[in-house]
mmCIF file of C-alpha atoms in Angstrom:
data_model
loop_
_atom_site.group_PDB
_atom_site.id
_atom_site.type_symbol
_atom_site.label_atom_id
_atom_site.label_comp_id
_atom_site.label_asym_id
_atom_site.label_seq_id
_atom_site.Cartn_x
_atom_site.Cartn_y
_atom_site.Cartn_z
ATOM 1 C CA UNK A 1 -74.102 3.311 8.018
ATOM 2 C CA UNK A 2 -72.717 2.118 11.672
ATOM 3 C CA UNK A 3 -70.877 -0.999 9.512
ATOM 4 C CA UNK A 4 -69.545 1.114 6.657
ATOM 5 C CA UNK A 5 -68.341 3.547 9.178
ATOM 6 C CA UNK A 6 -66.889 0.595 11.246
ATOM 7 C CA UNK A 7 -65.400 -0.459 8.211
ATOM 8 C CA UNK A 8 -64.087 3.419 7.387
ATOM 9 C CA UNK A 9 -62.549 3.141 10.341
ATOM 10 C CA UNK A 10 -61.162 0.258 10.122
ATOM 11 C CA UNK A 11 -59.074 1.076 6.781
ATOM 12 C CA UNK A 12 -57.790 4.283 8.418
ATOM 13 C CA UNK A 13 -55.928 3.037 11.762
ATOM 14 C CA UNK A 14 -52.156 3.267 11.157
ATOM 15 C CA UNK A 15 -50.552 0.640 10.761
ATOM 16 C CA UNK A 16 -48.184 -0.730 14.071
ATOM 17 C CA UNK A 17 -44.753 0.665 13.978
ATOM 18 C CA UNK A 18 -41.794 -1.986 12.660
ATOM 19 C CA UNK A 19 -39.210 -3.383 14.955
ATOM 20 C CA UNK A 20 -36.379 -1.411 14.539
ATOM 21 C CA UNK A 21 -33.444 -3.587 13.435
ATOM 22 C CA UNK A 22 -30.661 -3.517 14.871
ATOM 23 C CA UNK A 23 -27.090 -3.442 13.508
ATOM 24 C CA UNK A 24 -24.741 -5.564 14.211
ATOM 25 C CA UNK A 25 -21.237 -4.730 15.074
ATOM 26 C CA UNK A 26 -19.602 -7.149 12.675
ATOM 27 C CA UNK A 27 -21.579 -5.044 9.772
ATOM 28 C CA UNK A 28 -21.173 -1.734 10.776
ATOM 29 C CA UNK A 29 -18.272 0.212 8.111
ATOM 30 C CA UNK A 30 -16.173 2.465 9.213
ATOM 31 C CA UNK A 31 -15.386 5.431 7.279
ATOM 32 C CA UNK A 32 -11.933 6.604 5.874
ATOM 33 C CA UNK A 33 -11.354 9.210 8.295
ATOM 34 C CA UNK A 34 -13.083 7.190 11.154
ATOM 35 C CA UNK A 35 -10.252 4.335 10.198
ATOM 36 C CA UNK A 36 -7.628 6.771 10.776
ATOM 37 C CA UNK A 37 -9.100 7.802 14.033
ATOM 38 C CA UNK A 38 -9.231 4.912 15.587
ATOM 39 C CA UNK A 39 -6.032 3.882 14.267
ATOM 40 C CA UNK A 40 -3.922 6.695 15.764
ATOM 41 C CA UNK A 41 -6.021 5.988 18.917
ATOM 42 C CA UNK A 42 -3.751 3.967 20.678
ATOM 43 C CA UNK A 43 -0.472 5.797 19.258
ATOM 44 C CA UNK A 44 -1.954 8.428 21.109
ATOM 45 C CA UNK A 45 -2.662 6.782 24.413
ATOM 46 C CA UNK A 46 0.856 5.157 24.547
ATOM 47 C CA UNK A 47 2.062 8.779 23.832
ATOM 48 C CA UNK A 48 0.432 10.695 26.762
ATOM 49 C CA UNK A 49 0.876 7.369 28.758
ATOM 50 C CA UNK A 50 4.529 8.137 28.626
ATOM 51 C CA UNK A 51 4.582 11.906 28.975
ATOM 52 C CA UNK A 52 3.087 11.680 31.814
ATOM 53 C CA UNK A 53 5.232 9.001 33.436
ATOM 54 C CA UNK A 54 8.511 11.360 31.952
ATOM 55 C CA UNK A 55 7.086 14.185 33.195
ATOM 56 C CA UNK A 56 6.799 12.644 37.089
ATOM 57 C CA UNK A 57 9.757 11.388 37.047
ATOM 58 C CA UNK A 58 11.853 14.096 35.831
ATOM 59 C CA UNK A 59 9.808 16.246 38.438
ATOM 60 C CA UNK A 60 11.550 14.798 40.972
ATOM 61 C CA UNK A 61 14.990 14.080 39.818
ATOM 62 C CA UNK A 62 15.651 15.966 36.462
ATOM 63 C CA UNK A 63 18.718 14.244 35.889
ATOM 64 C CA UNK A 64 16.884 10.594 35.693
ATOM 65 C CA UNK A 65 17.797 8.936 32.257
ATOM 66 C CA UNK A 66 15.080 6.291 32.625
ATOM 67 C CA UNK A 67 12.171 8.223 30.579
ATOM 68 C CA UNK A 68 13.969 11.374 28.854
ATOM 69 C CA UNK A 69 11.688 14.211 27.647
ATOM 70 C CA UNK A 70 10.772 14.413 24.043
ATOM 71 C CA UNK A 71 13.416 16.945 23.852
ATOM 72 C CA UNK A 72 15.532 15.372 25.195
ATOM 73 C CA UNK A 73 15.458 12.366 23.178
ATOM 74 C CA UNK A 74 15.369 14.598 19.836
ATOM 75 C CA UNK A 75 18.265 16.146 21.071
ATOM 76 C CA UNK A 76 20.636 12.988 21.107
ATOM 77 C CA UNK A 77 19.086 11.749 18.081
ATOM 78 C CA UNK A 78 20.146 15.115 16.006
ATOM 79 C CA UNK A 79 23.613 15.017 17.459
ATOM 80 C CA UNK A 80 23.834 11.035 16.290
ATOM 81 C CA UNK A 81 22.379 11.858 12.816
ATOM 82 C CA UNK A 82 24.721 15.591 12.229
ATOM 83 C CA UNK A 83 27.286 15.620 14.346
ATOM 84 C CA UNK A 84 30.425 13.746 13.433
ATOM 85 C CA UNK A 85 32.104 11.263 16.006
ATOM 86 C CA UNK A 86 34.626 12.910 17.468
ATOM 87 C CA UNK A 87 36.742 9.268 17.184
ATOM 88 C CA UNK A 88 35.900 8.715 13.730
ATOM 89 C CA UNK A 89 34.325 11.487 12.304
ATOM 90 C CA UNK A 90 31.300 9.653 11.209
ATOM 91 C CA UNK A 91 27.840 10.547 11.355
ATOM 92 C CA UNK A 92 26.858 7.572 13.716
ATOM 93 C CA UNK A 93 23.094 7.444 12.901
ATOM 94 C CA UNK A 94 24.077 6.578 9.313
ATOM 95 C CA UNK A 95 26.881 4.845 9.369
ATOM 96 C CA UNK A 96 24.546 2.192 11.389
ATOM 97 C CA UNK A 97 21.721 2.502 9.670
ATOM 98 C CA UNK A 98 23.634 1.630 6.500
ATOM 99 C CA UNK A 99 25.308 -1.320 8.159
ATOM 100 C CA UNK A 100 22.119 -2.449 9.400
ATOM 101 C CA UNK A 101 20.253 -2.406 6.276
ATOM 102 C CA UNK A 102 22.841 -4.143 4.171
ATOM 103 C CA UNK A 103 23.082 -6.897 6.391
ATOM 104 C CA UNK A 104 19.278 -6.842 6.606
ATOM 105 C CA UNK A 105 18.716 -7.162 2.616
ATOM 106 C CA UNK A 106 21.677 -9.261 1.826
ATOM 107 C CA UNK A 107 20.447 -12.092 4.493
ATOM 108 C CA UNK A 108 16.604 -11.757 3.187
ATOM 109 C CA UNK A 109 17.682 -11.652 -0.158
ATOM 110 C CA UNK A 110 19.221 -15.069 -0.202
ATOM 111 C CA UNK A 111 16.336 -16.289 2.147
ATOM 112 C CA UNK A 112 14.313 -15.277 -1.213
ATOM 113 C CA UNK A 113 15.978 -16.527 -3.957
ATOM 114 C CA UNK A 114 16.289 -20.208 -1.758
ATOM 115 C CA UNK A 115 12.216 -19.887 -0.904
ATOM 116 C CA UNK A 116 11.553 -19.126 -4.362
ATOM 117 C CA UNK A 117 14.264 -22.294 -6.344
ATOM 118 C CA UNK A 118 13.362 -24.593 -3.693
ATOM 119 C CA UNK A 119 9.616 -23.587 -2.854
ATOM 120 C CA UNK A 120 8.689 -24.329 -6.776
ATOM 121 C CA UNK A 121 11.000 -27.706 -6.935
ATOM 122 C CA UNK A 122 9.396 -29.036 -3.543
ATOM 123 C CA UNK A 123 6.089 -28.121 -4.271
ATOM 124 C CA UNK A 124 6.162 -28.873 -7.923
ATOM 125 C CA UNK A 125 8.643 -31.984 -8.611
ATOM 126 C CA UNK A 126 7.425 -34.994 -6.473
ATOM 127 C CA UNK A 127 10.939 -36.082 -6.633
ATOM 128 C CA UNK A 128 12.394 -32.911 -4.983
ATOM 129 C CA UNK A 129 9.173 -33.142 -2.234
ATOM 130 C CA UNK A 130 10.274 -36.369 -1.291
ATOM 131 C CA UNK A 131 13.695 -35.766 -1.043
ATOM 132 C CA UNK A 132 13.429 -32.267 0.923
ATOM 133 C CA UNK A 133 10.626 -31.484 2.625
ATOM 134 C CA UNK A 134 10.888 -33.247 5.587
ATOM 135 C CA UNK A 135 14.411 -32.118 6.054
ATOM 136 C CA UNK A 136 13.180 -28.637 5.418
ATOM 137 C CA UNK A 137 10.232 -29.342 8.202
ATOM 138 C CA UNK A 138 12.633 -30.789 10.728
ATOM 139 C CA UNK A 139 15.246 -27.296 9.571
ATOM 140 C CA UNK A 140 11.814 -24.610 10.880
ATOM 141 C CA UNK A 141 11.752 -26.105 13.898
ATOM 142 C CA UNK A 142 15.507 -25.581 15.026
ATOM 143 C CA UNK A 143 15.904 -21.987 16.776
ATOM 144 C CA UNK A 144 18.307 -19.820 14.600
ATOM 145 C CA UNK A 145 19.541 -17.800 17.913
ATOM 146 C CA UNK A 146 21.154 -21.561 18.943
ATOM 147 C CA UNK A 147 22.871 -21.793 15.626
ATOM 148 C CA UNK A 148 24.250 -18.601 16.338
ATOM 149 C CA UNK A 149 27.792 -19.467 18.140
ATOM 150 C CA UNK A 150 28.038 -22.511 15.786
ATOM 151 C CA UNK A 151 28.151 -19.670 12.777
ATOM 152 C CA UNK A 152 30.828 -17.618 14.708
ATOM 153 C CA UNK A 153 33.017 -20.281 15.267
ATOM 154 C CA UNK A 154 32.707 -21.809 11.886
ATOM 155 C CA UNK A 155 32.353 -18.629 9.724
ATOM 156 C CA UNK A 156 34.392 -16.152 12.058
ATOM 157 C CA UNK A 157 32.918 -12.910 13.529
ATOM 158 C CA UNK A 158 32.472 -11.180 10.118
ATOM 159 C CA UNK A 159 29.686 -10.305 7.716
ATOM 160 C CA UNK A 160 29.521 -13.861 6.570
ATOM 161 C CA UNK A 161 27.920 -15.102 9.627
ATOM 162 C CA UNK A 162 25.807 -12.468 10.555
ATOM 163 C CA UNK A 163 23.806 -12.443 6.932
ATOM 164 C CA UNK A 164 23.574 -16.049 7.106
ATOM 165 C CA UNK A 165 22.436 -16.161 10.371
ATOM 166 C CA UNK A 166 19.926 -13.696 8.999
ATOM 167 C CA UNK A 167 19.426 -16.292 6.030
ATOM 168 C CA UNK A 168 19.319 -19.390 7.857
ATOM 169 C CA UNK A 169 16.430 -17.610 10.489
ATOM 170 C CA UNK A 170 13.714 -16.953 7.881
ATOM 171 C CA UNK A 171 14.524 -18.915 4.979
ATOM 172 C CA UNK A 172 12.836 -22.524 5.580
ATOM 173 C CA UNK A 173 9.883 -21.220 6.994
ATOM 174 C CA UNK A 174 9.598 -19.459 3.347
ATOM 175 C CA UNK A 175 10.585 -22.373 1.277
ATOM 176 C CA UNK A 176 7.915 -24.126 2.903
ATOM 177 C CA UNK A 177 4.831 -21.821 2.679
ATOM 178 C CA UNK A 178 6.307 -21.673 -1.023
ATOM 179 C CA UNK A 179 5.846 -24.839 -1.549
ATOM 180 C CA UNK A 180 2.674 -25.319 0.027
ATOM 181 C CA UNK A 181 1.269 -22.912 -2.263
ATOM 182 C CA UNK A 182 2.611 -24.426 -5.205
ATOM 183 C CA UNK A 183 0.999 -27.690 -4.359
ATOM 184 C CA UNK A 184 -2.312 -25.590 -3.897
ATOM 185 C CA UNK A 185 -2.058 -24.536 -7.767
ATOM 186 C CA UNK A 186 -5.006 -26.253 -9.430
ATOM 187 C CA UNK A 187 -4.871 -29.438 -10.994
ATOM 188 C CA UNK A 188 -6.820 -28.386 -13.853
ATOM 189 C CA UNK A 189 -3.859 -25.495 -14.671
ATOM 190 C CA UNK A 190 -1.305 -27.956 -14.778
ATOM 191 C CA UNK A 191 -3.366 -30.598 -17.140
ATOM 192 C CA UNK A 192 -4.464 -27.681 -19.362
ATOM 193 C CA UNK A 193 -0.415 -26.401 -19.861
ATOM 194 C CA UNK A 194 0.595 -29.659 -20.342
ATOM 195 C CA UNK A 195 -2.446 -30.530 -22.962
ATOM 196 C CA UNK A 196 -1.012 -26.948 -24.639
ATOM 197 C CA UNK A 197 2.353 -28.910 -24.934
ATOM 198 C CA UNK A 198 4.311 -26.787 -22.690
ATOM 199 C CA UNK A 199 7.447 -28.593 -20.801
ATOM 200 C CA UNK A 200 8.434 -28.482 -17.309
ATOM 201 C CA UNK A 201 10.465 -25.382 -17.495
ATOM 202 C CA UNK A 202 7.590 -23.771 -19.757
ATOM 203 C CA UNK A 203 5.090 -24.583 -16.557
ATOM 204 C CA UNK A 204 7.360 -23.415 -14.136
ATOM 205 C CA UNK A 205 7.802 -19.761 -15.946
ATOM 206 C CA UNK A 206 4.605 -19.182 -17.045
ATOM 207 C CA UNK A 207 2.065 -20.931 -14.778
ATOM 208 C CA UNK A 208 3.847 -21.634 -11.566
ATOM 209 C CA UNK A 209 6.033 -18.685 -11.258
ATOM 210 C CA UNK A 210 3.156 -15.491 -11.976
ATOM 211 C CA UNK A 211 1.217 -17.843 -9.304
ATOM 212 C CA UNK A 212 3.386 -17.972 -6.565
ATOM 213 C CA UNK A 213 4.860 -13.987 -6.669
ATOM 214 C CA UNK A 214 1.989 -12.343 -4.503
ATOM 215 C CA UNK A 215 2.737 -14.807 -1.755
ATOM 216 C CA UNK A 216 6.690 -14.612 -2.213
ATOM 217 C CA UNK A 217 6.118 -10.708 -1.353
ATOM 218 C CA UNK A 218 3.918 -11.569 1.532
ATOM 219 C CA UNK A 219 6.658 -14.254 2.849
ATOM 220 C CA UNK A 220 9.244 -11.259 2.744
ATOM 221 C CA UNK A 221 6.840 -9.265 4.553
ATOM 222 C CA UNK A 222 5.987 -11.567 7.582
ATOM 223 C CA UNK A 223 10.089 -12.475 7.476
ATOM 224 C CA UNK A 224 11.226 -9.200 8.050
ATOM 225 C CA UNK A 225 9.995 -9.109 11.820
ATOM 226 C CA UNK A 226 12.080 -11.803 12.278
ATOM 227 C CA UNK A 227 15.069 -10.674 10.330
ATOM 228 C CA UNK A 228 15.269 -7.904 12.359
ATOM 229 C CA UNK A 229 15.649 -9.681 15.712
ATOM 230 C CA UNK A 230 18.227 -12.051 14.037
ATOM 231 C CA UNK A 231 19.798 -8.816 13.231
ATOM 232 C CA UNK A 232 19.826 -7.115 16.188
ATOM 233 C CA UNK A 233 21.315 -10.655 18.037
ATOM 234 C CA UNK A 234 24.341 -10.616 15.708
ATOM 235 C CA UNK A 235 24.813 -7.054 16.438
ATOM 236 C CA UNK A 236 24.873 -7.413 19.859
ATOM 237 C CA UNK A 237 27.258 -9.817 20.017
ATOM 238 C CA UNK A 238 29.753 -8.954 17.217
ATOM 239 C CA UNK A 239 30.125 -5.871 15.213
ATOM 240 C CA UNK A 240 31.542 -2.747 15.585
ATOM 241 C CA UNK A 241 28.475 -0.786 13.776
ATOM 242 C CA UNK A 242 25.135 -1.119 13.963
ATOM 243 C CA UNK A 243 21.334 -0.576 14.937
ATOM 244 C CA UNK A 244 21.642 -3.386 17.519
ATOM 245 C CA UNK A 245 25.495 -3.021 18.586
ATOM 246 C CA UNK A 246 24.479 0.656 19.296
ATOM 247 C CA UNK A 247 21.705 0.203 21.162
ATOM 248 C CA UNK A 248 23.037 -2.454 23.082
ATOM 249 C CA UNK A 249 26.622 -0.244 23.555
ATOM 250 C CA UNK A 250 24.754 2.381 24.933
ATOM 251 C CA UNK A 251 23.087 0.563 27.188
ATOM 252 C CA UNK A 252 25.525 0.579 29.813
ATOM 253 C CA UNK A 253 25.513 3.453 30.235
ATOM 254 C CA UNK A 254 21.517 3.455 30.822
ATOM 255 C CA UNK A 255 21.025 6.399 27.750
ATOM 256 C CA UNK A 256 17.403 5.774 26.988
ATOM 257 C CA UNK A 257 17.725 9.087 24.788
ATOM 258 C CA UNK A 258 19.842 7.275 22.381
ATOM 259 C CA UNK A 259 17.906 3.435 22.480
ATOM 260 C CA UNK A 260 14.555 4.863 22.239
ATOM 261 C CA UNK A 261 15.021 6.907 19.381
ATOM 262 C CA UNK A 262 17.008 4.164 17.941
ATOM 263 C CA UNK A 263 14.441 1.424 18.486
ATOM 264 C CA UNK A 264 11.497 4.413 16.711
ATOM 265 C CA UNK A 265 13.939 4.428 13.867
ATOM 266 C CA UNK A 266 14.294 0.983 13.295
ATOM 267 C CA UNK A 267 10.195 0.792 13.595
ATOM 268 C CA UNK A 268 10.247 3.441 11.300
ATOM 269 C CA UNK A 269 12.408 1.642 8.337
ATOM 270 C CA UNK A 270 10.469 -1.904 9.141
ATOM 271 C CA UNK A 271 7.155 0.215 8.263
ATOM 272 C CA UNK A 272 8.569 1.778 5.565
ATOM 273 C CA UNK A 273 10.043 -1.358 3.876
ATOM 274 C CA UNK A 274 6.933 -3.114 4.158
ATOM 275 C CA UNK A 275 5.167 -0.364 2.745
ATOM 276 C CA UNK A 276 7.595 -0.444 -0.346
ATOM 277 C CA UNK A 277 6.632 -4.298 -0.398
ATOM 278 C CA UNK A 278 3.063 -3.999 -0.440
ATOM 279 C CA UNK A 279 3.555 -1.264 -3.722
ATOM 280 C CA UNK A 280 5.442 -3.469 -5.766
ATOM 281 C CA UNK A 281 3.221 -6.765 -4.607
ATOM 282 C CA UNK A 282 0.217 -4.302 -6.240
ATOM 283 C CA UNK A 283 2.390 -3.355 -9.599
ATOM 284 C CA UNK A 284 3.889 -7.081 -10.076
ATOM 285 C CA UNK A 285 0.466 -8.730 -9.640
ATOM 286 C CA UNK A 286 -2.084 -6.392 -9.628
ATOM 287 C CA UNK A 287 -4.804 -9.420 -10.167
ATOM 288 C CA UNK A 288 -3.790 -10.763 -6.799
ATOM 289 C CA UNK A 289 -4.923 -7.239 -5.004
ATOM 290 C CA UNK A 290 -8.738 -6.538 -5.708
ATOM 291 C CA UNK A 291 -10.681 -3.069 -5.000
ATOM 292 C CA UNK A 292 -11.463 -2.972 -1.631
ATOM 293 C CA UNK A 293 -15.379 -2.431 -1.121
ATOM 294 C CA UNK A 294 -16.198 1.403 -0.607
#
């Protein structure tokens, strides 16, 4: 009885607890609304950073242009975007912001069309890679802001050198991350389309071409950073409307009102182009844009 009760009790001890395992950070998901948390997070921080730095220093001299108020700032930016100029009697806001932008598109729209023509011929033709890439590797590395005077003197102080300065700034870098995708394209593609019977111009249009769009889209996204500082370094120097001539007219004059809300709407139409990009990256190839994981 003692052994069967031994054993009895035995069978009936709990079992020892398990190690509790721990998660690591790298797997831990973060919800939708915990994403947008966090994300405003430090919007937030930099906000009430600078309230509070405005609100010290306009304590003690309220007529310090160094960090306006809010209200202030709103203030100039409503008289710039619906008051007329009392020179001109144009709205400034958009009379710069439409200068701006045209520039801005024209310059990154020929920086396109030349990463897209010459990205496929370098990276497709081994003729046209021997004969251009290393003059478009030895073209990335020269900065476009030294070019800059050499385009004013040779192409005047007009539109013409500002857009290709534009151009010029973020086009070989393009051309050659074109091209270096190209020459990433399977082998096995190009031997099947040419077993098919399909001719150079066939590949190019049908294989190479639906390939290379979802990067062409991300090239125009990581070249509009730069675009914009190109931009804003033509402006500055000559034009007579402008994001950049604007902010750096005002600047004399130390009006922080006017270049901060100036430098939050350029942000603002960055974001929003980019934004556009990413929508028409998803409806030209949607293939190239998987479900994210839930």
């Amino acid at each position: 009885m003692n052994a069967i009760s031994e054993a009895g009790g035995e069978g009936t001890r709990p079992s020892p607890p398990r190690p509790k395992v721990r998660l690591r950070i790298i797997n831990a998901k973060v919800s939708r609304g915990g994403a947008l948390f966090l994300g405003g997070l430090p919007f937030l921080f930099v906000a009430i950073a600078y309230l509070i730095a405005s609100t010290q220093r306009l304590a003690v001299n309220p007529s310090d242009k160094l960090l306006p108020s809010p209200a202030q700032m709103w203030s100039a930016f409503l008289d710039l975007a619906t008051v007329p100029d009392k020179r001109s009697g144009d709205l400034v806001l958009w009379v710069d912001t439409y200068a701006s932008l045209l520039r801005l598109f024209a310059g990154v729209g020929v920086a396109t069309l030349a990463a897209l023509s010459l990205g496929i011929a370098i990276g497709f033709i081994p003729r046209v890679r021997a004969f251009l890439l290393p003059f478009v590797t030895v073209v990335c590395v020269i900065p476009p802001l030294a070019l800059l005077p050499i385009l004013f003197i040779a192409l005047g102080l007009g539109e013409t050198a500002k857009i290709t300065l534009i151009a010029l700034g973020v086009a070989p870098v393009m051309v050659r991350d074109i091209a270096n995708r190209v020459m990433e394209l399977p082998s096995e593609l190009v031997a099947k389309a040419q077993t098919l019977g399909g001719n150079s111009w066939t590949m190019i249009l049908r294989l190479v071409l639906p390939q290379v769009m979802p990067r062409l889209i991300t090239c125009v996204r990581l070249a509009l950073g730069p675009a914009w500082l190109f931009l804003i370094a033509a402006e500055a120097i000559a034009s007579t409307e402008g994001l950049g001539y604007r902010i750096f007219l005002v600047r004399r004059y130390l009006s922080m009102d006017v270049i901060l809300p100036y430098v939050a709407w350029i942000t603002l139409l960055a974001v929003i182009t980019d934004w556009l990009l990413v929508r028409l990256s998803r409806a030209v190839s949607p293939w190239a844009h998987p479900v994210e994981a839930r």
